[in-house]
Amino acid sequence: MRIPTRVLAILLPAILTVACFAPATSAKPDAGPQRVPAPILRTTIADGPLMPESHYGDIAALVRDVIGRLHYSSPTFDQELSSSTLDRYIQSLDPNRSYFLASDIAEFDTFRGGLVERRGTIDLNAAFVIYNRFHQRVMERVAFLDAQLEEMPDFSVDEEYQYDRTDAPWATSVAELDEITRKRFKNDALTLLLTDIEWAQVVETLERRYRNLGRRSDQTVASDVFQLFMNALTTSIDPHTSYLTPAAQDNFRIDMSLSLEGIGAVLSAEDDYTRVVSIVAAGPADNSKAIFPEDRILGIAQGVDGEFVDVVGWRIDDVVGLIRGPRDTIVRLMVLPANAPPDAAPKTVTLERKKIRLEEQAASSKIIEVERDGRTQRIGVIDLPTFYADFNALQAGDPNAKSTTRDVSRLLDELKTEGVDAVVMDLRGNGGGSLVEATDLAALFIGEGPVVQIRDGEGSTQVSRNRGAGAKYTGPFAVLIDRRSASGSEIFAGVIQDYGRGLIIGARSYGKGTVQQLIPLDRFSRGDGPRLGELKLTIAKFYRVNGSSNQHKGIIPDIELPSPFEGADFGEAMRPTALPWDEIAPTGYRAVGEMDKLAARLAALHTERASDDPGFSLLKREFGAYREARARTMVSLNRDARMQDSQMLEREQLAMENERRALRGEPPLGGLDELDRTQEQDDFLLDETAEIMVDMILELRRREIVQASAAVQGQ
């Protein structure tokens, strides 16, 4: 199936997309049956092994053709891609190496060079052979887990469970895999027992969990397998290229139309858990201050007193189905924090479903006052959670239409009226949004000029310029970023840094410098066959005006502040197939400041002050504890040892919380259960940023005095 050139021309205009999707299913979870003997082992799905449908080959050929012609990197469909696809497919099925045997992997290795053949033919039969074996192994594990429920384990034995097996060797025998699974069951049971429930309730909960796992495996359909395999292929090319089946395409459209309703969180499946990928600014999850990226959702309950449904092992679309509901209704989530090991006690978060209004995501401002040398310095802070615009109102010519640039311009006027001495743009957690707004916003600080370069796969580069005139604000300025600042945030921070207009403070940004386009594959059909689905394709890269790519490296701050994420823990760089950093020729631009000459001096002042700051010291220890918890891969299966570990962790958390309260002059807590989690937490990073701005103000004044003195002496 070839793509007509005239159709390719229609597809070239790029639209930026941020999407999260999952295979669709019509099946819904239920409470599960009452306790009965272990089920008869089934090694097939439904009525027999799954097979690729006849038109899948045509879709695969079309996907190959579109990628070959339009993908930024012009990938080659060869044996190297075939090998990578096999590894990624196996990893997507069994990421924790809990189901396949080493003998299975050795058998699948015979497909390594042939999944993508020399002429680009894609072997779907091999993909289904691998999946059917996976289903068989899942059902074997379900039967084994179900049998474990007959007797309570001995929790006095000193042994450990390796809950993170991503780098562990594959089990070489059924007996070895049984031992891994036995410890998995024992950990599941012990975790529930430590929540002070009876053994009978543990059995009921785990029975339901394991049978749901088997039921969902049984409910897999051919299109699910096809999408899994095609995404193993596409993500072997780059992590942002993906394929959606027609059913997933429909779900994606529904998700986009409802994207501003619900709890305001993007979710994905990871092992047996539902993981929080990102939080929508100003949504219920964000406003709760109790749910964060990388948290895991263990259970869901409806209303203020509904019974929790255990969702460990569920399909992601079924989990989303339980979370969704009418606006203004209550949903409760049982959440395991990102920095907590599996043995930690989950927390309950109550959220009210709602529609997220644009004005709630809008930029806001506040003023931080810093006393220094007998004088009060006023630092204006603009919090910008996303780059937004009411496109319909703007197109209709509404003079009051909401947009990032208009709102920030108004806030700058208000801050200048309030007599601020400096301004900070807080882009922490800002994952991007409207490219036009990110570009136009720069005009308020640098005036008219080029902002970003966009280069396509053929090497053609377009320069995007802002639509401003003169700069709105010319005083001391800084941009605060973190590892979650991405895309539009990186474009804005990068141009501020390149023009020398302001100081970049915080942690290295995410590093996403690529452009994606959604391509409906049905455009290439005659309309008389089955639907073909949709392809999200990487078609271009962003480059700074200095020629450096944002991709992979991200924006490196002039002054680095502590971060809970280190290196490859989070960000584009951790994704094995991420497109590399590179650079192109710079575009013509003229710097409007010399912040690079100030940065070293301000960094030295920050380091000296932070070394003696108790709040900063506390923050570093908190981040260190977070990283230490994430690095753990083993947990004790001895009940007493687990309780001691849990109590020690709680004591450490309580000690740090009371240290934080002491800095605020508040009395200590007797236990973490007394903590008001809705109370706004201290923001040591923002406080230190304000201190850095005072350093900047004083240093700029000092230099002005020196320059004025030199000018007088020279007369």
Short mmCIF file of N, CA and C in Angstrom, two decimals, residues 25-33 208-209 211-213 215-216 219 300 302 309-323:
data_model
loop_
_atom_site.label_atom_id
_atom_site.label_comp_id
_atom_site.label_asym_id
_atom_site.label_seq_id
_atom_site.Cartn_x
_atom_site.Cartn_y
_atom_site.Cartn_z
N THR A 25 -11.36 -1.91 25.22
CA THR A 25 -12.06 -3.15 25.52
C THR A 25 -13.47 -2.82 25.96
N SER A 26 -14.39 -3.67 25.65
CA SER A 26 -15.76 -3.44 26.09
C SER A 26 -16.04 -4.12 27.42
N ALA A 27 -15.12 -4.98 27.85
CA ALA A 27 -15.35 -5.71 29.09
C ALA A 27 -15.13 -4.82 30.29
N LYS A 28 -15.92 -4.98 31.32
CA LYS A 28 -15.79 -4.20 32.55
C LYS A 28 -15.56 -5.13 33.73
N PRO A 29 -14.77 -4.67 34.71
CA PRO A 29 -14.47 -5.52 35.86
C PRO A 29 -15.68 -5.74 36.74
N ASP A 30 -15.66 -6.88 37.43
CA ASP A 30 -16.70 -7.10 38.43
C ASP A 30 -16.04 -7.52 39.73
N ALA A 31 -16.84 -7.83 40.69
CA ALA A 31 -16.30 -8.11 42.01
C ALA A 31 -15.65 -9.48 42.11
N GLY A 32 -15.84 -10.34 41.10
CA GLY A 32 -15.22 -11.65 41.15
C GLY A 32 -16.09 -12.66 41.87
N PRO A 33 -15.89 -13.96 41.60
CA PRO A 33 -16.70 -15.01 42.22
C PRO A 33 -16.28 -15.28 43.66
N ARG A 208 -9.69 -12.04 44.16
CA ARG A 208 -10.30 -11.18 43.16
C ARG A 208 -9.24 -10.58 42.24
N ARG A 209 -8.12 -10.17 42.83
CA ARG A 209 -7.05 -9.56 42.03
C ARG A 209 -6.48 -10.55 41.02
N ARG A 211 -7.76 -13.41 39.87
CA ARG A 211 -8.71 -13.87 38.85
C ARG A 211 -9.03 -12.76 37.85
N ASN A 212 -9.00 -11.52 38.32
CA ASN A 212 -9.14 -10.41 37.37
C ASN A 212 -7.98 -10.40 36.39
N LEU A 213 -6.78 -10.71 36.88
CA LEU A 213 -5.61 -10.78 36.01
C LEU A 213 -5.82 -11.85 34.93
N ARG A 215 -8.75 -13.11 33.97
CA ARG A 215 -9.90 -12.75 33.14
C ARG A 215 -9.50 -11.73 32.09
N ARG A 216 -8.69 -10.76 32.48
CA ARG A 216 -8.28 -9.74 31.52
C ARG A 216 -7.38 -10.30 30.44
N GLN A 219 -9.55 -11.88 27.98
CA GLN A 219 -10.36 -10.95 27.20
C GLN A 219 -9.56 -10.24 26.11
N ILE A 300 -9.88 1.99 43.86
CA ILE A 300 -10.78 3.09 43.52
C ILE A 300 -12.11 2.84 44.21
N GLN A 302 -16.15 4.73 44.90
CA GLN A 302 -17.08 5.76 44.46
C GLN A 302 -17.75 6.41 45.67
N VAL A 309 -12.38 -0.82 45.31
CA VAL A 309 -12.17 -1.91 44.37
C VAL A 309 -10.68 -1.99 44.09
N ASP A 310 -10.08 -3.14 44.36
CA ASP A 310 -8.66 -3.35 44.12
C ASP A 310 -8.43 -3.40 42.60
N VAL A 311 -7.55 -2.52 42.08
CA VAL A 311 -7.34 -2.45 40.62
C VAL A 311 -5.93 -2.85 40.22
N VAL A 312 -5.19 -3.48 41.12
CA VAL A 312 -3.86 -3.97 40.75
C VAL A 312 -4.03 -5.09 39.72
N GLY A 313 -3.31 -4.99 38.63
CA GLY A 313 -3.41 -5.99 37.57
C GLY A 313 -4.48 -5.69 36.55
N TRP A 314 -5.23 -4.61 36.71
CA TRP A 314 -6.30 -4.29 35.76
C TRP A 314 -5.74 -3.68 34.49
N ARG A 315 -6.52 -3.77 33.44
CA ARG A 315 -6.24 -3.05 32.21
C ARG A 315 -6.42 -1.55 32.46
N ILE A 316 -5.61 -0.75 31.80
CA ILE A 316 -5.64 0.68 32.05
C ILE A 316 -6.98 1.30 31.69
N ASP A 317 -7.61 0.82 30.62
CA ASP A 317 -8.88 1.42 30.22
C ASP A 317 -9.98 1.09 31.22
N ASP A 318 -9.89 -0.05 31.89
CA ASP A 318 -10.87 -0.38 32.93
C ASP A 318 -10.67 0.50 34.16
N VAL A 319 -9.41 0.78 34.49
CA VAL A 319 -9.13 1.68 35.61
C VAL A 319 -9.68 3.07 35.32
N VAL A 320 -9.41 3.55 34.10
CA VAL A 320 -9.92 4.87 33.71
C VAL A 320 -11.45 4.89 33.76
N GLY A 321 -12.07 3.76 33.36
CA GLY A 321 -13.53 3.68 33.40
C GLY A 321 -14.09 3.86 34.80
N LEU A 322 -13.37 3.36 35.81
CA LEU A 322 -13.83 3.53 37.19
C LEU A 322 -13.59 4.95 37.70
N ILE A 323 -12.52 5.56 37.23
CA ILE A 323 -12.20 6.92 37.69
C ILE A 323 -13.13 7.94 37.07
#
